Each structure stands twice: as structure tokens, then as C-alpha cells.
mmCIF file of C-alpha atoms and ligand atoms in Angstrom:
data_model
loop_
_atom_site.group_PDB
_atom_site.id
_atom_site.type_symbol
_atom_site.label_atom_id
_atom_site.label_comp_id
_atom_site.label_asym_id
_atom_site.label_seq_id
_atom_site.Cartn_x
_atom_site.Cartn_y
_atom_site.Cartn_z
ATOM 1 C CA UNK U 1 126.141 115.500 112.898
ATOM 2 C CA UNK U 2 126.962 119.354 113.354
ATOM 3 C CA UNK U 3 130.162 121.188 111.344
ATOM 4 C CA UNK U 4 131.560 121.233 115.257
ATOM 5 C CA UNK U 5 131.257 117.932 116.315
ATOM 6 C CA UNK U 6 133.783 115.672 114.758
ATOM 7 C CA UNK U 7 134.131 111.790 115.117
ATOM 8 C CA UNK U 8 136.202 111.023 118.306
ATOM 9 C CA UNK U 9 138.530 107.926 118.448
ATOM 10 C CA UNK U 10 136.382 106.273 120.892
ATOM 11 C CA UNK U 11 132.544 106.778 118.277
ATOM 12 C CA UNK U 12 134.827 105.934 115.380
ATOM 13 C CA UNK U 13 135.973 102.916 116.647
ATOM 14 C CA UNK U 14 132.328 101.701 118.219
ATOM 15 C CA UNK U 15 131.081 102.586 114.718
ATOM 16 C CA UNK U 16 133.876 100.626 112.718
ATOM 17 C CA UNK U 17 132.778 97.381 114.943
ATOM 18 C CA UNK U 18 129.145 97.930 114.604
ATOM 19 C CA UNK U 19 129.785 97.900 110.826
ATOM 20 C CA UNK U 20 131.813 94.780 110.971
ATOM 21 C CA UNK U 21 129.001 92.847 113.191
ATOM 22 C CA UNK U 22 126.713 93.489 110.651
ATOM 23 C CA UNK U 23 128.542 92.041 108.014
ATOM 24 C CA UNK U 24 129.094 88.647 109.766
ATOM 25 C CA UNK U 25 125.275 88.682 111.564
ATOM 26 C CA UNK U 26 123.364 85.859 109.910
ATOM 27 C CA UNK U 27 119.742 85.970 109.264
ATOM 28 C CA UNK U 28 118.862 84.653 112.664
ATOM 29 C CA UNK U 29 120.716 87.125 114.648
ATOM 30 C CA UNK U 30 119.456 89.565 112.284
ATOM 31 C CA UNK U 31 115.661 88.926 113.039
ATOM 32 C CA UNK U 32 116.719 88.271 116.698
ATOM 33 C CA UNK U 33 118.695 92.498 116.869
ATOM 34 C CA UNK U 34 116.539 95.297 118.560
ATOM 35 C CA UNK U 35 115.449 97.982 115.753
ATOM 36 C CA UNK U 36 117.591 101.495 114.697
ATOM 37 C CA UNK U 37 115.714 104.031 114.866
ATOM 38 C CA UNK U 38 117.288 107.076 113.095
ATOM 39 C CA UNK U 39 115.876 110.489 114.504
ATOM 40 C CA UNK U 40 116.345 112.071 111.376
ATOM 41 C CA UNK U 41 117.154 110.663 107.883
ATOM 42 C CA UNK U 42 120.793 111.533 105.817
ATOM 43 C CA UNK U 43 120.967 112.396 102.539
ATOM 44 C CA UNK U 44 122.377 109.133 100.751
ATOM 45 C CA UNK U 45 124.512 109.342 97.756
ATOM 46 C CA UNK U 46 125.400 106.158 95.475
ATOM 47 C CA UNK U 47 128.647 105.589 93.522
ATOM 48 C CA UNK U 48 128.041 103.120 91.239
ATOM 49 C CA UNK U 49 130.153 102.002 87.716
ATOM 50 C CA UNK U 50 132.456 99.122 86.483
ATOM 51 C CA UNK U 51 135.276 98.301 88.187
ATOM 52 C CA UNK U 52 138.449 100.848 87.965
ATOM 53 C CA UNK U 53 136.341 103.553 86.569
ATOM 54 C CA UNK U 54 137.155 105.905 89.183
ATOM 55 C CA UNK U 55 135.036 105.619 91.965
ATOM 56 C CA UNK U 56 136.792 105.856 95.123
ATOM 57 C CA UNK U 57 138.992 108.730 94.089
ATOM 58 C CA UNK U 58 135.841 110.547 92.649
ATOM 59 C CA UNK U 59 134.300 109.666 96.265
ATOM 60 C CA UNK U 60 137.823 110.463 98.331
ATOM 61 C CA UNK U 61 137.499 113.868 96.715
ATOM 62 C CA UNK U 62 133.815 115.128 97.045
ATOM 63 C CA UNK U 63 133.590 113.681 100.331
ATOM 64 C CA UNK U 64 136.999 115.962 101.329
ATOM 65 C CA UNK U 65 135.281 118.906 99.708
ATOM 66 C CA UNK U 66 131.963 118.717 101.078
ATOM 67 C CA UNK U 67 133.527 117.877 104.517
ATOM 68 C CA UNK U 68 135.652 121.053 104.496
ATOM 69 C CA UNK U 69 132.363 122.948 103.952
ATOM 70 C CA UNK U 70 131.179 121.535 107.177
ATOM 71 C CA UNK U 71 129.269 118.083 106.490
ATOM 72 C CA UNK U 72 129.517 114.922 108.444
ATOM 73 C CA UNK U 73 129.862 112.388 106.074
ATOM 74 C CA UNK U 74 130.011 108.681 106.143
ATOM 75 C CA UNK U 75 131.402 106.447 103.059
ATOM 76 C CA UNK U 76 130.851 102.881 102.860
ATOM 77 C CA UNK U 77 132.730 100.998 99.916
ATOM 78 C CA UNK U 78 131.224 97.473 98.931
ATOM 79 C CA UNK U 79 134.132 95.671 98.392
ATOM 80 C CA UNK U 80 134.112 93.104 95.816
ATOM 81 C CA UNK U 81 137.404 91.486 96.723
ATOM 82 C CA UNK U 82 137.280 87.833 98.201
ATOM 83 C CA UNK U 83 137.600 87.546 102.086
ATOM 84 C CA UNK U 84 140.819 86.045 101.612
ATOM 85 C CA UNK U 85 142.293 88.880 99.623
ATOM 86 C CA UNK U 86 142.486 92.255 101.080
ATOM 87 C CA UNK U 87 144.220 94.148 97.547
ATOM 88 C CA UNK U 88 141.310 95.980 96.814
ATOM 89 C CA UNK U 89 140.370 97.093 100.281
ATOM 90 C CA UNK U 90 143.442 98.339 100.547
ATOM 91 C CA UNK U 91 143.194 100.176 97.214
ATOM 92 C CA UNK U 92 140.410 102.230 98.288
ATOM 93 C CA UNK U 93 141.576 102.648 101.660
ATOM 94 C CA UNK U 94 144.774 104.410 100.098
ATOM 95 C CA UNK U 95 142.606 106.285 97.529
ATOM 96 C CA UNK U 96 140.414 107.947 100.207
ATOM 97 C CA UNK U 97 142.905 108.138 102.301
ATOM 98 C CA UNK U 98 143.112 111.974 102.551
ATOM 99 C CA UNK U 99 139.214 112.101 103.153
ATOM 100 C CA UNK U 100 139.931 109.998 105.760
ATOM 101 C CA UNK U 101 141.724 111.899 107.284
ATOM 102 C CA UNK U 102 139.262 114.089 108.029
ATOM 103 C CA UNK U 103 137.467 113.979 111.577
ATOM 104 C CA UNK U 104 134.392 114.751 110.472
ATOM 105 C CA UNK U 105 134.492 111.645 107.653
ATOM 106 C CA UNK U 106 133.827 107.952 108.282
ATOM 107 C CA UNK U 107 135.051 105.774 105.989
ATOM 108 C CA UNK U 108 134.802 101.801 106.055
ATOM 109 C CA UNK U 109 135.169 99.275 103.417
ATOM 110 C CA UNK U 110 133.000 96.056 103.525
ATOM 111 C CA UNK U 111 133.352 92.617 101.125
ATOM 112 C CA UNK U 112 130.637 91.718 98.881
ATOM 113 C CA UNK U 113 131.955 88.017 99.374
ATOM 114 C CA UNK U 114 128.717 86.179 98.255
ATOM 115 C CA UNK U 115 126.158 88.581 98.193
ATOM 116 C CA UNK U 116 124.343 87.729 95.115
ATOM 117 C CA UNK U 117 123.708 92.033 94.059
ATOM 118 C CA UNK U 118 126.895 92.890 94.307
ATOM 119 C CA UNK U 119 126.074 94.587 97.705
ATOM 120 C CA UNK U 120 127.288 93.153 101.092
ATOM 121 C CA UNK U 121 124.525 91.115 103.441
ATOM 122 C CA UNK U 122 122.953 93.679 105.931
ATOM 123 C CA UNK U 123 124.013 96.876 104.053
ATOM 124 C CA UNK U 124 120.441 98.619 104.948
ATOM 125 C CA UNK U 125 121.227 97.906 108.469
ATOM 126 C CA UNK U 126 124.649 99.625 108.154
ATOM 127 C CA UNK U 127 123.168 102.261 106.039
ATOM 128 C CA UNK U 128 120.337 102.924 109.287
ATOM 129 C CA UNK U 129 122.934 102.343 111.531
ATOM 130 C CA UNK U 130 125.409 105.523 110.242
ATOM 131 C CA UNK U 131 122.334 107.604 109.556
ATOM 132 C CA UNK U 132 121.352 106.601 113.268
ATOM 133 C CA UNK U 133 124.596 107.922 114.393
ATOM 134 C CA UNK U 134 123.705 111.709 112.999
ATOM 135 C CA UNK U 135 125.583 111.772 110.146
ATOM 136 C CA UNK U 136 124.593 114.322 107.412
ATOM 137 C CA UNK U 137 125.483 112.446 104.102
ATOM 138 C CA UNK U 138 126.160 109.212 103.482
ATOM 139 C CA UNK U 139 127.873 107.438 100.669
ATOM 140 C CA UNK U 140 127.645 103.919 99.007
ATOM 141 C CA UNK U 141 129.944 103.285 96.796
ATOM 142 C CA UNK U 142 129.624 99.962 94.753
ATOM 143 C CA UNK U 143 131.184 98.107 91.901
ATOM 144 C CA UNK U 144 128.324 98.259 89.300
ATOM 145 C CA UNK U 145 127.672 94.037 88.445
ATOM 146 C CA UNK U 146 124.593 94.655 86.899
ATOM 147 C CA UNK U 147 122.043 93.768 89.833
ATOM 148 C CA UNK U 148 124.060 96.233 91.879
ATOM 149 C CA UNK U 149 122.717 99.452 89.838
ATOM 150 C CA UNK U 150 119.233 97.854 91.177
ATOM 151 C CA UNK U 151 120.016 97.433 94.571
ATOM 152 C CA UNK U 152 121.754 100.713 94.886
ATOM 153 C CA UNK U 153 118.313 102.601 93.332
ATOM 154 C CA UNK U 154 116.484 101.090 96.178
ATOM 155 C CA UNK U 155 118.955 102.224 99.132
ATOM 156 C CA UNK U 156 119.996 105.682 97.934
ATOM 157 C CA UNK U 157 118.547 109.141 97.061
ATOM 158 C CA UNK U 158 120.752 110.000 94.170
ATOM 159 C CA UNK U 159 122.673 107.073 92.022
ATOM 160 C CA UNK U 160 125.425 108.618 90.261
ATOM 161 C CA UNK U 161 126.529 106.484 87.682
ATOM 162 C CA UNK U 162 130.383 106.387 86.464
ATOM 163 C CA UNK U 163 131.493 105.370 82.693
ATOM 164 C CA UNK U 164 134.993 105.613 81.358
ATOM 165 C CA UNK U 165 135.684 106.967 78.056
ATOM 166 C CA UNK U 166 136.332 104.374 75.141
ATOM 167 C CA UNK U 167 135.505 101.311 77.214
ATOM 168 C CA UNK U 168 132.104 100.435 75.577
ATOM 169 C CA UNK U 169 130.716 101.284 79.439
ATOM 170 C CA UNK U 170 127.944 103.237 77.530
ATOM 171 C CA UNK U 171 126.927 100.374 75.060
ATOM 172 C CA UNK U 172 127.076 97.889 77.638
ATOM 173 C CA UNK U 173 124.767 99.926 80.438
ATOM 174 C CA UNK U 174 122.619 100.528 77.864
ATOM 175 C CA UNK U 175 121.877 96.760 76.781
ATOM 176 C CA UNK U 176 121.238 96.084 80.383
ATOM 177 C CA UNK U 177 118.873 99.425 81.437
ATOM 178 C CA UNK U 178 121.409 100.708 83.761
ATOM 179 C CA UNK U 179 121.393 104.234 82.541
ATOM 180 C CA UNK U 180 117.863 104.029 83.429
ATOM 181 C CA UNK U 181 118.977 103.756 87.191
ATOM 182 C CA UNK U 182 121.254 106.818 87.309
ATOM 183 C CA UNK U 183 119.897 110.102 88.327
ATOM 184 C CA UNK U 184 123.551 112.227 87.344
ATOM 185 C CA UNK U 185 125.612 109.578 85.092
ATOM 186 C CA UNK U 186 129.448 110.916 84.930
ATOM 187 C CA UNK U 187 131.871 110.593 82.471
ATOM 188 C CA UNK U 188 134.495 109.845 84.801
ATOM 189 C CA UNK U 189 138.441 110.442 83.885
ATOM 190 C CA UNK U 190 137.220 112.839 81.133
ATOM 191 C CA UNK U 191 140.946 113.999 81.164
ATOM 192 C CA UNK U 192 141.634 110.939 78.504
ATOM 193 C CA UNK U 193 140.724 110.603 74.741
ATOM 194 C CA UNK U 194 137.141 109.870 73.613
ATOM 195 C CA UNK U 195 135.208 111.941 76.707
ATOM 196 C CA UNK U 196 133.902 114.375 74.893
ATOM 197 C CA UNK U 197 132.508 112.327 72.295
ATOM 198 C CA UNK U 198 131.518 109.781 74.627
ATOM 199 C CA UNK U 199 129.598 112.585 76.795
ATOM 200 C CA UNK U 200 127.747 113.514 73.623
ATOM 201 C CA UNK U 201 126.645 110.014 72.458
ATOM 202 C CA UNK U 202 125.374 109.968 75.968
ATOM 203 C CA UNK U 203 123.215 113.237 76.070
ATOM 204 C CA UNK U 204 121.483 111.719 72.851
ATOM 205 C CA UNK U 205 120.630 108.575 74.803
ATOM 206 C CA UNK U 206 119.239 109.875 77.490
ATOM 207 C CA UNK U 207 117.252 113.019 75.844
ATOM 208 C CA UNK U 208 115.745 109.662 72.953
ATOM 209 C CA UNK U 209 114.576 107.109 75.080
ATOM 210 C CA UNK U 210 115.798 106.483 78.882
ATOM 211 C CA UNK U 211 114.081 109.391 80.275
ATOM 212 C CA UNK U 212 112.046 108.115 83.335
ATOM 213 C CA UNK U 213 110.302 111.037 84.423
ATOM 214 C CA UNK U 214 109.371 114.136 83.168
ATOM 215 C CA UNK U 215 110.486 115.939 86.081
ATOM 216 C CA UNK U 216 114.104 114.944 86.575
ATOM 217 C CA UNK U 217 116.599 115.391 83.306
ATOM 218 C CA UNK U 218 119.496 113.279 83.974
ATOM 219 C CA UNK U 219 122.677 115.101 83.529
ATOM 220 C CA UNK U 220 125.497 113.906 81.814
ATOM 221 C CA UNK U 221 128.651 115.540 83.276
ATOM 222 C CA UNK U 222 132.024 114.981 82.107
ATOM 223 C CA UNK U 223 134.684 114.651 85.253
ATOM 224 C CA UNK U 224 138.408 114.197 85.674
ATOM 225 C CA UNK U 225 139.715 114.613 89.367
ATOM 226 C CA UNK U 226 142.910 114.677 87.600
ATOM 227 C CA UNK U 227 142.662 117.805 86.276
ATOM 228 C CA UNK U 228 139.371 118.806 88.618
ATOM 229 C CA UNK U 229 137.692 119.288 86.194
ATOM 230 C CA UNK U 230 133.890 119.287 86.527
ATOM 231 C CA UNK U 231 133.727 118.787 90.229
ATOM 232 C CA UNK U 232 131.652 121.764 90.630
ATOM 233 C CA UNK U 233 128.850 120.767 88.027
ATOM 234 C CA UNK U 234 128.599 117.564 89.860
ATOM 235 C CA UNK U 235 127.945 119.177 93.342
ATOM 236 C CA UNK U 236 125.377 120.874 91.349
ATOM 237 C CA UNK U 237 123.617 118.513 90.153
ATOM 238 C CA UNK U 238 123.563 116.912 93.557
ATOM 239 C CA UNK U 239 122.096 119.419 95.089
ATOM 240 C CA UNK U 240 119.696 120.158 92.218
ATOM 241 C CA UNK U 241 118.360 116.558 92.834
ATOM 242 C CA UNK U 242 118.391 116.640 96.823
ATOM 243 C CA UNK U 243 116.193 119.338 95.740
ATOM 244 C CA UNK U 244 114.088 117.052 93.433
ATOM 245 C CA UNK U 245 113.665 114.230 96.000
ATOM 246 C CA UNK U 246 112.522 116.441 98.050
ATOM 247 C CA UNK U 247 109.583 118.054 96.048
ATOM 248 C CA UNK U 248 108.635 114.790 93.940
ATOM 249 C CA UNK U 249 110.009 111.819 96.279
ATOM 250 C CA UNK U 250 106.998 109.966 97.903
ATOM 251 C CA UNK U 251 108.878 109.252 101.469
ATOM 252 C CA UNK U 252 106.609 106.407 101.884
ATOM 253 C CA UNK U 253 107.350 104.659 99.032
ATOM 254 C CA UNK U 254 111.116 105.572 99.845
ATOM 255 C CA UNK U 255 110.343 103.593 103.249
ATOM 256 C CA UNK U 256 108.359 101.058 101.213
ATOM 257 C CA UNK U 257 111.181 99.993 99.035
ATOM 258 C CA UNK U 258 114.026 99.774 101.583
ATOM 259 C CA UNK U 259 111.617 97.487 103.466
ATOM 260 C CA UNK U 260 111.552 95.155 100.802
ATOM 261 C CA UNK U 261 114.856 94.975 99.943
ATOM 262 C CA UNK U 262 115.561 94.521 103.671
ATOM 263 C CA UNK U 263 113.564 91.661 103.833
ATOM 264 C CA UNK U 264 114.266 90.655 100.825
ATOM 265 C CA UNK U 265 118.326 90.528 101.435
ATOM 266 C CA UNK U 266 117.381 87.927 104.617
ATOM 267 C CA UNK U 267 115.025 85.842 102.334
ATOM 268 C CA UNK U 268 117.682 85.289 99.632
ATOM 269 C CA UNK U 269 120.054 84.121 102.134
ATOM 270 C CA UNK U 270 117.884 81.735 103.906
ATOM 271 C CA UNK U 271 117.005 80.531 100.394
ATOM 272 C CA UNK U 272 120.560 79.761 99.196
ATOM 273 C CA UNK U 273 120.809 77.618 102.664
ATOM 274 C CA UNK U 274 117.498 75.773 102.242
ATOM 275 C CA UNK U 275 118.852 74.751 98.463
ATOM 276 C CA UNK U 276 122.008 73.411 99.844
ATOM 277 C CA UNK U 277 120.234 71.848 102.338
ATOM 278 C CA UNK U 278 117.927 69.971 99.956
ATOM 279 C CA UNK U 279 118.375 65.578 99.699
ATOM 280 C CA UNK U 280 119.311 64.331 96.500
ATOM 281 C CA UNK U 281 116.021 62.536 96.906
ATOM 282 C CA UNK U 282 114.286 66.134 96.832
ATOM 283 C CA UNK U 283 115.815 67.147 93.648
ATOM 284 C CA UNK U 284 114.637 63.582 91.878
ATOM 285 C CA UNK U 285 111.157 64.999 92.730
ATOM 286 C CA UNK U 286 109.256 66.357 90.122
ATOM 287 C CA UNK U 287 108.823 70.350 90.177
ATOM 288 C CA UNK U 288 106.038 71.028 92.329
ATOM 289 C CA UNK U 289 106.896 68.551 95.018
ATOM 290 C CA UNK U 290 110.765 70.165 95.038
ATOM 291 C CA UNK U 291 108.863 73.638 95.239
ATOM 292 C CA UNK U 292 107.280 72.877 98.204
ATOM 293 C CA UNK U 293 110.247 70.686 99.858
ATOM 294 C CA UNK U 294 112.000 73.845 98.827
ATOM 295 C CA UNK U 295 109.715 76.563 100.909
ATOM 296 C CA UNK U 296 109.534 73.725 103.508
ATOM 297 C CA UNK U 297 113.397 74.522 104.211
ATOM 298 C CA UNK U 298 113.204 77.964 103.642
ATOM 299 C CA UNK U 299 110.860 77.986 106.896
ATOM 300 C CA UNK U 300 113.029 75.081 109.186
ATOM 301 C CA UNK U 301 116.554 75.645 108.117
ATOM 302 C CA UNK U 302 118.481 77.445 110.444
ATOM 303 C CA UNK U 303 120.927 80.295 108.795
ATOM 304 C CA UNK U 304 124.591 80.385 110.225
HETATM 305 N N1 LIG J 401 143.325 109.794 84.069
HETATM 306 C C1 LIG J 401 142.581 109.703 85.175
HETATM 307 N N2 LIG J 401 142.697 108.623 85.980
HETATM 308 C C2 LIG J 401 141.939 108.558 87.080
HETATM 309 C C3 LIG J 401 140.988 109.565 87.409
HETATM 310 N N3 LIG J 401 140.344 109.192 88.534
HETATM 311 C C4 LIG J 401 140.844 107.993 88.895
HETATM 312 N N4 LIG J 401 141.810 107.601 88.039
HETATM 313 C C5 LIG J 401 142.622 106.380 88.125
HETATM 314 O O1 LIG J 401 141.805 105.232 87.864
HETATM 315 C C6 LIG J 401 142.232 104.116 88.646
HETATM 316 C C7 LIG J 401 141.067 103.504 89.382
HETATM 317 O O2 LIG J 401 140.575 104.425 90.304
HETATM 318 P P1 LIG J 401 139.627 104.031 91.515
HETATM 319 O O3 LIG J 401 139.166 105.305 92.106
HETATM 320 O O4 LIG J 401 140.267 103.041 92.387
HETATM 321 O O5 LIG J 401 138.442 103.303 90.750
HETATM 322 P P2 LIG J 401 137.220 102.481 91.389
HETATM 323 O O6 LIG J 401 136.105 102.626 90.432
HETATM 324 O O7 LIG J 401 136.997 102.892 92.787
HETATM 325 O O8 LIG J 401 137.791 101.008 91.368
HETATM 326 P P3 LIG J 401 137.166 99.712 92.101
HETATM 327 O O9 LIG J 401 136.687 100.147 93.456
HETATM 328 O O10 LIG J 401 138.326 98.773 92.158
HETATM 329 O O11 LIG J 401 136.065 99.234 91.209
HETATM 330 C C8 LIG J 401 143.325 104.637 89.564
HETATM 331 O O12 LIG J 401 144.583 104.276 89.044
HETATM 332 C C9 LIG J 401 143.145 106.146 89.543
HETATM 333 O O13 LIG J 401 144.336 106.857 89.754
HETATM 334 C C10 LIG J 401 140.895 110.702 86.542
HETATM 335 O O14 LIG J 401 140.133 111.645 86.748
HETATM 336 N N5 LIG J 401 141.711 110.707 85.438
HETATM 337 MG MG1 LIG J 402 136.814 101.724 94.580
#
């Protein structure tokens, strides 16, 4: 999408429904849906850290900076509030609210509800589906639950992974390989005590040990939007590894690996409905005989 051409009412509200049919199409009406075909590809951008880290006003901001430079940008926020409740939807809705603002920005929040990853069912489809729509960036923004880190790598360009100082975020990401996912990790609120330090401890971890590739150095930058403070190092580094991706990325494997975890979204769900629909009988059978009752349902039972 072009600096000129903002989002009218009309395209923002088609998109907004489009977004929402995704999230409630079930596997059947997923396999049943003619394919999105995006002409050209967006650069994709993931948010990712613990809960209340900072995410969403880290987002609101970049997204109204980049925006002002021109950019059509769309944000999508994985929700991890229950259908029921609404509280945190409305939490990032008021945090992004400025970038929202915006009519060349498309913002839309989506539940989690039982998505096992932490992501929401379909999110590749909405991902295709906003880069179909000519959009220059796009953002996924996520509530990191462990699996979500992983799912993120596989649907984004750049993960940029948010810790708060003093929280033991650092210890804990580090038990579970998550700082092994991020390609810039942030040190997010850096305005409050324990940043700098934190930063450092952080640098050392990466330089001894996590480094994936030779190629890419993962940055550590330390960011408060607070006092905007290190906004410009992180735009940066994001451009530094749009750069990277595109001299080291294999696209095919990049097409490869959404593919699977397209398919493998769908498969997961029709699993969880073939184990609820298996007889108590079934589950008295010994393993190999549940196994194959088991992939029996996977291929009759119909997904709602
Ligand atoms: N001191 C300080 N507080 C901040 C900064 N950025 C965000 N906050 C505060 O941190 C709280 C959480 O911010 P969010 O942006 O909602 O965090 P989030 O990671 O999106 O939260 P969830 O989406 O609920 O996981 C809010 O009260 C923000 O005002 C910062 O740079 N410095
Ligand atoms: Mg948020």
C-alpha cells in the first residue's frame, strides 16, 4: 500500500470482518475457502514477551512513527483474554489508540481463546490475507507463553523479543531457549531500576552461547517509550535485519515453514476433536489400538 493511499472506511471495515471470519472458520470451512494469493509479500514484524511487558505501547508507537514516514502498516494483537472477557482487548485497543488513528494503520485485536501456541486459529490466513490487501508492514504482536516464541519464528521475518527489568524475564527465557528465537531482544521500560544491568547480563548471554548464526548478532537494545528512549536503535536494527533476511533468508524455506505450520494449526484442531470424540471403550484399549482409533477420528470427525 502506497504513502498516498490510506485505508477508507468502507476497506477498513471489509478487512475488520474478513479478520473476524477467520477467527471463527473451522477446519472444514478452512479446507473448503478459495486460496490468497498475495502479489507481493510485507515485511512482518513480531512482538513477542510476557504479559504487561510493554508490548502494545512499544507497537502503538513504532507503528505511529513508521506510518508518519509513509508506511502502510497493519497490527494484529493475539489476544489472550477469554471470549467472555473483553479487558484486555480493550487495553490494547486504548494503548494503540493514537496509531490507530492513523489512516494509513490497521489495527485489530483477535482472542487466543484455545489455541494451544498462544496464537489464534487461522492467524497465517489473516497474516496472507493483510499482506494480500497491499500492506507494507505487518505486525504480530503476541503474549510470549512459551510455544508462542515458536510459532511467532515461523510466521514472521524479525521476532523482537521484550523483557522487563528485574522480573527474572531473562532467567526464565533462557531455561526455555526463547532468546534463541529473537532476532533484536529489547529491554523494554528501561526507564525503571535494574535495565542497565539487566541489558548487560543479556549481551553476555547472547555473545556465550545462544548465538544461532554467524551472520546475524542479536542486539540487545534497552527501550523506554516513556522517556523515548532507544526508539531509534530499534528502527535500526529492524532495518539492519530486513536487510539480513534479505541477503541470507532462503524464501523457500520461508514458504516451507509457514506451510507447515498452516497445516499444522488445522491438524491440531481436528486432533483435539477426534480425542473428545473418542468412547470410553477406546481409551480401555491398549496403546496401539487407541493410536489407530485415534487417527481413525482424526480422518472421520467432522470439525465445527
Ligand atoms: N515505566 C514504563 N512503563 C511502560 C513503558 N511502556 C509501557 N509501560 C506500561 O506497562 C504497562 C503494560 O503495557 P502494555 O503495552 O499494555 O504491555 P503488553 O505487553 O502489551 O501487555 P499484554 O498485551 O497485556 O501482555 C502499561 O501500564 C504501560 O503504561 C515504558 O517504557 N516505561
Ligand atoms: Mg498488549
Amino acid at each position: 500500500m502506497s504513502a498516498e493511499r490510506a485505508l477508507s472506511g468502507d476497506e477498513r471495515r471489509a478487512l475488520a470482518r474478513e479478520i473476524s471470519r477467520l477467527a471463527n472458520a473451522s477446519v472444514t470451512d478452512m479446507l473448503a475457502a478459495p486460496p490468497v494469493v498475495a502479489a507481493r509479500s510485507a515485511r512482518r514484524i513480531g512482538f513477542t514477551g510476557p504479559p504487561g511487558v510493554g508490548k502494545s505501547t512499544l507497537v502503538g508507537t513504532l507503528v505511529e512513527r513508521r506510518a508518519a514516514r509513509g508506511a502502510g502498516i497493519a497490527v494484529l494483537a493475539i489476544d489472550p483474554a477469554s471470549p467472555y472477557s473483553k479487558g484486555a482487548i480493550l487495553g490494547d485497543r486504548i494503548r494503540m489508540d493514537r496509531a490507530a488513528d492513523d489512516p494509513r494503520v490497521f489495527m485489530r485485536s483477535v482472542s487466543s481463546r484455545d489455541a494451544q501456541d498462544g496464537m489464534c486459529n487461522n492467524v497465517a490466513d489473516m497474516l496472507t490475507r493483510l499482506e494480500a490487501h497491499g500492506f507494507d508492514e505487518i505486525v504480530l504482536e503476541t503474549v510470549g507463553v512459551g510455544q508462542a516464541e515458536h510459532a511467532v519464528k515461523a510466521l514472521v521475518d524479525t521476532v523482537v523479543l521484550l523483557m522487563q527489568p528485574e522480573t527474572g524475564d531473562a532467567i526464565q527465557a533462557l531455561k526455555a531457549g526463547i532468546l534463541e528465537v529473537a532476532d533484536i531482544i529489547v529491554v523494554a521500560k528501561s526507564d525503571l531500576p535494574g535495565a542497565a544491568r539487566m541489558q548487560q547480563q543479556l549481551v553476555s548471554t547472547v555473545q556465550f552461547g545462544v548465538q544461532r548464526s554467524a551472520a546475524w548478532t542479536t542486539p540487545v537494545l534497552g527501550v523506554s517509550v516513556e522517556t523515548s528512549t532507544g526508539l531509534e536503535a530499534l528502527e535500526e536494527a529492524l532495518d539492519a535485519h530486513a536487510q539480513w533476511v534479505l541477503e541470507h533468508r532462503d524464501a523457500g524455506e520461508v514458504r516451507h515453514t509457514r506451510a507447515r505450520y498452516r497445516v499444522q494449526d488445522l491438524i491440531v484442531r481436528q486432533l483435539e476433536h477426534a480425542l473428545a470424540a473418542l468412547t470410553p471403550a477406546e481409551c480401555d484399549m491398549p496403546l496401539a489400538g487407541l493410536y489407530s482409533a485415534t487417527l481413525d477420528r482424526l480422518r472421520s470427525t467432522k470439525s465445527g
